[in-house]
Structures are given as structure tokens and as C-alpha cells.
CSV table of C-alpha atoms in Angstrom, one decimal:
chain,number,residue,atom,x,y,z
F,19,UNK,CA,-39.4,15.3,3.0
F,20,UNK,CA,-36.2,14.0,1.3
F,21,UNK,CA,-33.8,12.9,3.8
F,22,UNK,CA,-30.1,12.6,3.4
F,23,UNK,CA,-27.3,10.3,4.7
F,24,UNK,CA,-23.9,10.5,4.4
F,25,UNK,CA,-21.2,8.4,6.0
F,26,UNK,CA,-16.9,7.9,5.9
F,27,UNK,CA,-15.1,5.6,8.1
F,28,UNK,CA,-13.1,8.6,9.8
F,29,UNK,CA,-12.6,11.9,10.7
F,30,UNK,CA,-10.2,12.4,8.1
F,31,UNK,CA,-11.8,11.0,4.6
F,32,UNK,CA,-14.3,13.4,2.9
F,33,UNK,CA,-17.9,12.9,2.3
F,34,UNK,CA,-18.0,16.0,-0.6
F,35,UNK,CA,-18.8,12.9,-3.1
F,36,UNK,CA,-21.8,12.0,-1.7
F,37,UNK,CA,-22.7,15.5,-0.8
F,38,UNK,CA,-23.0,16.1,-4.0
F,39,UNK,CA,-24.9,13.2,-5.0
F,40,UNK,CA,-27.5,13.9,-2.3
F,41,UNK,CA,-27.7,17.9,-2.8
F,42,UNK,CA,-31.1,18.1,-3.6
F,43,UNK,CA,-32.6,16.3,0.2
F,44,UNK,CA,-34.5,18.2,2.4
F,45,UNK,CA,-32.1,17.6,5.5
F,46,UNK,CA,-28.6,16.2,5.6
F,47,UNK,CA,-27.4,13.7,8.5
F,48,UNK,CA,-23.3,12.9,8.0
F,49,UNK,CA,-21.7,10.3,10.5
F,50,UNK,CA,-17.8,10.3,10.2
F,51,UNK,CA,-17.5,6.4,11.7
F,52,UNK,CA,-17.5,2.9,11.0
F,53,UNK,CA,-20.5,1.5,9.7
F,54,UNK,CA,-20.0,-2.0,11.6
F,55,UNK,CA,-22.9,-1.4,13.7
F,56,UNK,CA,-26.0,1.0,13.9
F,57,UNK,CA,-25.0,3.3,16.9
F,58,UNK,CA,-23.8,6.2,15.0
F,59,UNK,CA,-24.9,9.5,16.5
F,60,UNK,CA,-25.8,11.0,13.2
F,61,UNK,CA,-27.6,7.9,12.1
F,62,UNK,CA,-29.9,7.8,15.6
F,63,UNK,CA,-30.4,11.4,15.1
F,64,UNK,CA,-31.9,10.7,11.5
F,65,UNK,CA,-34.4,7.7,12.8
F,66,UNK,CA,-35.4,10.1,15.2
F,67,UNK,CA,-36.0,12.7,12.7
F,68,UNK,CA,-37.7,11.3,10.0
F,69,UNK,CA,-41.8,11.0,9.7
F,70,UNK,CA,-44.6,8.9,7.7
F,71,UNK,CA,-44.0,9.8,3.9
F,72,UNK,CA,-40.4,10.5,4.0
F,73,UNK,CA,-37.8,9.2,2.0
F,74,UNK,CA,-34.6,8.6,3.5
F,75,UNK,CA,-31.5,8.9,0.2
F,76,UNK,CA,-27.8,7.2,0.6
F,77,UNK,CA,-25.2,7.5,-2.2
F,78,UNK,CA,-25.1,3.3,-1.9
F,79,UNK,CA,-25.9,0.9,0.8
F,80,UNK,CA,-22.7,0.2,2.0
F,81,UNK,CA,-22.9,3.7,3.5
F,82,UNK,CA,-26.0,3.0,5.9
F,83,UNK,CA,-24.7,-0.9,6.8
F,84,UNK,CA,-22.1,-3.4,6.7
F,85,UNK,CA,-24.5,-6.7,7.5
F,86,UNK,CA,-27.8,-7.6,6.0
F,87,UNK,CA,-28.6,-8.1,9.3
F,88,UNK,CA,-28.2,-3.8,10.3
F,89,UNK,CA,-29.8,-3.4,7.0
F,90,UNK,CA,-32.6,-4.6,7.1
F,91,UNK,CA,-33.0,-3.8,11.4
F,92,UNK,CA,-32.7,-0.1,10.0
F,93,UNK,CA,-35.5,-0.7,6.3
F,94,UNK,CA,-37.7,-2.2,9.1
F,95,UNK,CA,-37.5,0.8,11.5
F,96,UNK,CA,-38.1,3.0,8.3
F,97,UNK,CA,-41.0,0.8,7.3
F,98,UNK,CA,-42.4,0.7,10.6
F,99,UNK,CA,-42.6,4.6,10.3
F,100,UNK,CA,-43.9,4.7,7.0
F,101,UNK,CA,-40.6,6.2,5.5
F,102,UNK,CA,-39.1,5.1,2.3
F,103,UNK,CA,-35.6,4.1,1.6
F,104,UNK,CA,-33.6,5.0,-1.9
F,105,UNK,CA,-29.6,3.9,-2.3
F,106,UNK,CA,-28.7,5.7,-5.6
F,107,UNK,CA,-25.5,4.0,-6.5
F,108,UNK,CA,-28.0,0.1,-6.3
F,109,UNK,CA,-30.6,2.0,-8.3
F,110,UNK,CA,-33.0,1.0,-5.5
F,111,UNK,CA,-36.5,1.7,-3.7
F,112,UNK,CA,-38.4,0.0,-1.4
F,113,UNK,CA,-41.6,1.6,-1.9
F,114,UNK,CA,-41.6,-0.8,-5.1
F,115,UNK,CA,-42.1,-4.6,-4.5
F,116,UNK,CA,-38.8,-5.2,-6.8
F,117,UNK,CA,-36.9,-2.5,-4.9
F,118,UNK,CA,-37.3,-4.4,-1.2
F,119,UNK,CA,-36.2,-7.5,-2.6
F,120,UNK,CA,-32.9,-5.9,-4.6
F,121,UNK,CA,-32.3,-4.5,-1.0
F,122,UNK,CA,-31.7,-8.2,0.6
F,123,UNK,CA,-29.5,-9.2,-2.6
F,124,UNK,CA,-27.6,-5.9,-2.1
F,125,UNK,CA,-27.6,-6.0,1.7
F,126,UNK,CA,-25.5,-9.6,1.2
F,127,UNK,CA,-23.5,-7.9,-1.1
F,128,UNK,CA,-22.2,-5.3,1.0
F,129,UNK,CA,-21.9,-7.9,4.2
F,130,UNK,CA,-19.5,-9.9,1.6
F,131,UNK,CA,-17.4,-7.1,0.7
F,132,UNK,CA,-16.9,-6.1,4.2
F,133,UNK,CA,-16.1,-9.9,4.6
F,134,UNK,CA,-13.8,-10.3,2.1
F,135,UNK,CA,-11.8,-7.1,3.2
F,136,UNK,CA,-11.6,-8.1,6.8
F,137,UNK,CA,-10.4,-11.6,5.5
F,138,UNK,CA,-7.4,-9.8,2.9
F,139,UNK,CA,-6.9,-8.2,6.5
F,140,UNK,CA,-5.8,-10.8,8.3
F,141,UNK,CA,-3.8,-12.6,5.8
F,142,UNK,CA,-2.0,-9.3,5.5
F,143,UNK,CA,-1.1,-9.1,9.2
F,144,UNK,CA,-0.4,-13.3,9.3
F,145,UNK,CA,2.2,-12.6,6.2
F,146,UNK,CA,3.6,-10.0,8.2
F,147,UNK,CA,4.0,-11.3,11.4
F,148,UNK,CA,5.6,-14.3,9.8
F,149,UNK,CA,8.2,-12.0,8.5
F,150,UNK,CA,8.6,-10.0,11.9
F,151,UNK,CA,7.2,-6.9,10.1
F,152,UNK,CA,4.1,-6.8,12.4
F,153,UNK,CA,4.5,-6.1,16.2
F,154,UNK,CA,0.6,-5.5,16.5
F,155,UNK,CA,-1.3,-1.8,17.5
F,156,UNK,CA,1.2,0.8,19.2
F,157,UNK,CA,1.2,0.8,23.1
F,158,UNK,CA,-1.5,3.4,24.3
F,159,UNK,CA,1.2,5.6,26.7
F,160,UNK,CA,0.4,7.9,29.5
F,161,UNK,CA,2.9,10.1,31.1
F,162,UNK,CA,0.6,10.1,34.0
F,163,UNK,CA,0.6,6.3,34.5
F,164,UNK,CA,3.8,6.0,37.2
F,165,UNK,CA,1.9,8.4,39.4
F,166,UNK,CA,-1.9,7.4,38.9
F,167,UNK,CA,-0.5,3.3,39.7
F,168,UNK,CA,0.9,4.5,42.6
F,169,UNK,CA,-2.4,6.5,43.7
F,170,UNK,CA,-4.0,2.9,42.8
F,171,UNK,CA,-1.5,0.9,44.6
F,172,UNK,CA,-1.8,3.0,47.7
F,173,UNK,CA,-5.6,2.9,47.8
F,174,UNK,CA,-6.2,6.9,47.3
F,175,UNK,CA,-8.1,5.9,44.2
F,176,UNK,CA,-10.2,3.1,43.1
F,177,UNK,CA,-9.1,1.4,39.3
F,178,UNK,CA,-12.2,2.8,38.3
F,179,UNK,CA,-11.2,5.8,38.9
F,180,UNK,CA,-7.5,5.4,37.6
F,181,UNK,CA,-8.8,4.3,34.4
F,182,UNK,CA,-11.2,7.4,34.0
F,183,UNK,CA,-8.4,9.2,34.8
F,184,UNK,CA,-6.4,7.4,31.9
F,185,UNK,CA,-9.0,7.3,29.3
F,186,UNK,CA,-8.7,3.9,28.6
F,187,UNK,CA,-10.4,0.5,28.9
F,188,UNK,CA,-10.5,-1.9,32.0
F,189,UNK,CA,-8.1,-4.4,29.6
F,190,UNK,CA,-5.8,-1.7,28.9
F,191,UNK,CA,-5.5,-0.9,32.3
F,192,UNK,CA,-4.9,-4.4,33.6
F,193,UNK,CA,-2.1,-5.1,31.2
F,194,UNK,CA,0.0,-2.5,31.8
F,195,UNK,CA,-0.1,-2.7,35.6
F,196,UNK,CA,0.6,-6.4,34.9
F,197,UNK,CA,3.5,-5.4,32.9
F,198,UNK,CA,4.4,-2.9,35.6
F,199,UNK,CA,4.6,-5.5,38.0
F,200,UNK,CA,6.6,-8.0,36.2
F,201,UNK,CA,8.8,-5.1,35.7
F,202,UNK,CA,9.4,-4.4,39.5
């Protein structure tokens, strides 16, 4: 069985491109995520899937991982079952000798490129910042904060449950009720 995978960063960029490269697979798994690591729900859902004799198909490897190291965690999975892996834009196959070693050149290609834009990243933000054109990510708000820190404060409800309550992270929580108290 021929088994497609397809994967954009968000929710919002279009995967029709590689649809349309990968039209002829069996089944179709498409993760709209980031590819820095492998727990994408798609992507778990297609290891699961696949059997012995199998052929898993991505447009190009930079859409199943970002380091050599997730690549060649997820070629060994596949191996271990017997399935075989073809990237279409790299021309590659590792059910050939010459197509498994291609796979580690390529696999520190794509870790490089992801390097490299990370890297352009940063500068970006340092030159910004410099110029007091970058005030970091936007505060997450809550218009339920006031009332939920004062549920907290007066022991009706544990953090735990005022950050569920939130949606957001222990950190997040934690720096605005430091804020809030050097506010008061």
C-alpha cells in the first residue's frame, strides 16, 4: 500500500501542492503543524497505520522532519516495520542501498536549513530590538483574570485550577500574578 504524507506549519497555509504531488497513494495522513519534533497527531496516526511492504511517500523530507536526528528515529521505525520510505522532491528511496545513505545527506540538509532560518530569526529580532521596533510576543489577556486571581488569592481554587481555567501555562500564570502584585 502507498502511503501519503503531507504537512504545513499552520492551520492557515495550504497543503493542495503536495496533494497533488502524492494523488496517486493509497491513504493520505495531513498534519497542519510544526515539524520541530515527531508528535504530530497525523504523523502517529500514520506509524500506526502502516504494515510490512508499505511505502510511506512525502513531497520532500523537510515535510516529515526538521533534524537528522527525527529523521532517521522515524526511517528506523519504518524499517523496523518493514515499510519503505520515498521523498519525491530528493529523488529518494531507501529500499535501495544509495537511497538510505542520500537520506542522512539530505536529513543534514534539512536540519541546516531549519538552522539557518532560526539563526536569520534572531538577528531579525536583535536588529529590531536595537531599534525599539520589537517589544517581544503580545500579552496573552483574559478578561476573566481579576476574578479567577481573586478566587486564587482567597483559596476557593487551587493555581492548578486557575490556570485550567485560563488556558494557559504555569509560566504564564506566574508572571501575570507577579505583575498583578507589583501593581497593587
Amino acid at each position: 500500500m502507498h502511503i501519503g504524507y503531507v504537512r504545513v506549519s499552520t492551520e492557515q497555509q495550504h497543503t493542495e501542492r503536495q496533494e497533488i504531488l502524492l494523488e496517486d497513494v493509497d491513504k493520505l495522513f495531513i498534519d497542519r503543524c510544526s515539524g520541530k519534533n515527531t508528535n504530530r497527531p497525523e504523523l502517529n496516526k500514520m506509524l500506526s497505520f502502516v504494515r510490512s511492504g508499505d511505502v510511506v511517500i512525502v513531497e520532500s523530507i523537510s515535510r516529515f522532519a526538521r533534524s537528522t536526528r527525527d529523521l532517521l528515529h522515524l526511517i528506523d521505525i519504518l524499517t523496523k516495520k518493514d515499510v519503505n520510505f520515498v521523498s519525491m522532491k530528493e529523488s529518494l528511496d531507501t529500499s535501495t542501498p544509495s537511497g538510505k545513505f542520500m537520506l542522512t545527506v539530505f536529513g543534514a540538509l534539512a536540519e541546516l536549513e531549519r538552522e539557518t532560518i532560526l539563526l536569520r530569526q534572531r538577528e531579525g529580532v536583535a536588529i529590531a530590538k536595537s531599534k525599539g521596533l520589537y517589544k517581544g510576543r503580545k500579552k496573552m489577556i483574559n478578561s476573566e483574570f481579576d476574578r479567577i486571581f481573586t478566587q486564587w488569592t482567597e483559596g476557593k481554587i487551587t493555581a492548578t485550577q486557575a490556570m485550567r481555567k485560563l488556558s494557559w501555562s504555569k509560566s504564564t500564570f506566574y508572571r501575570r500574578v507577579k505583575e498583578r502584585k507589583e501593581t497593587q
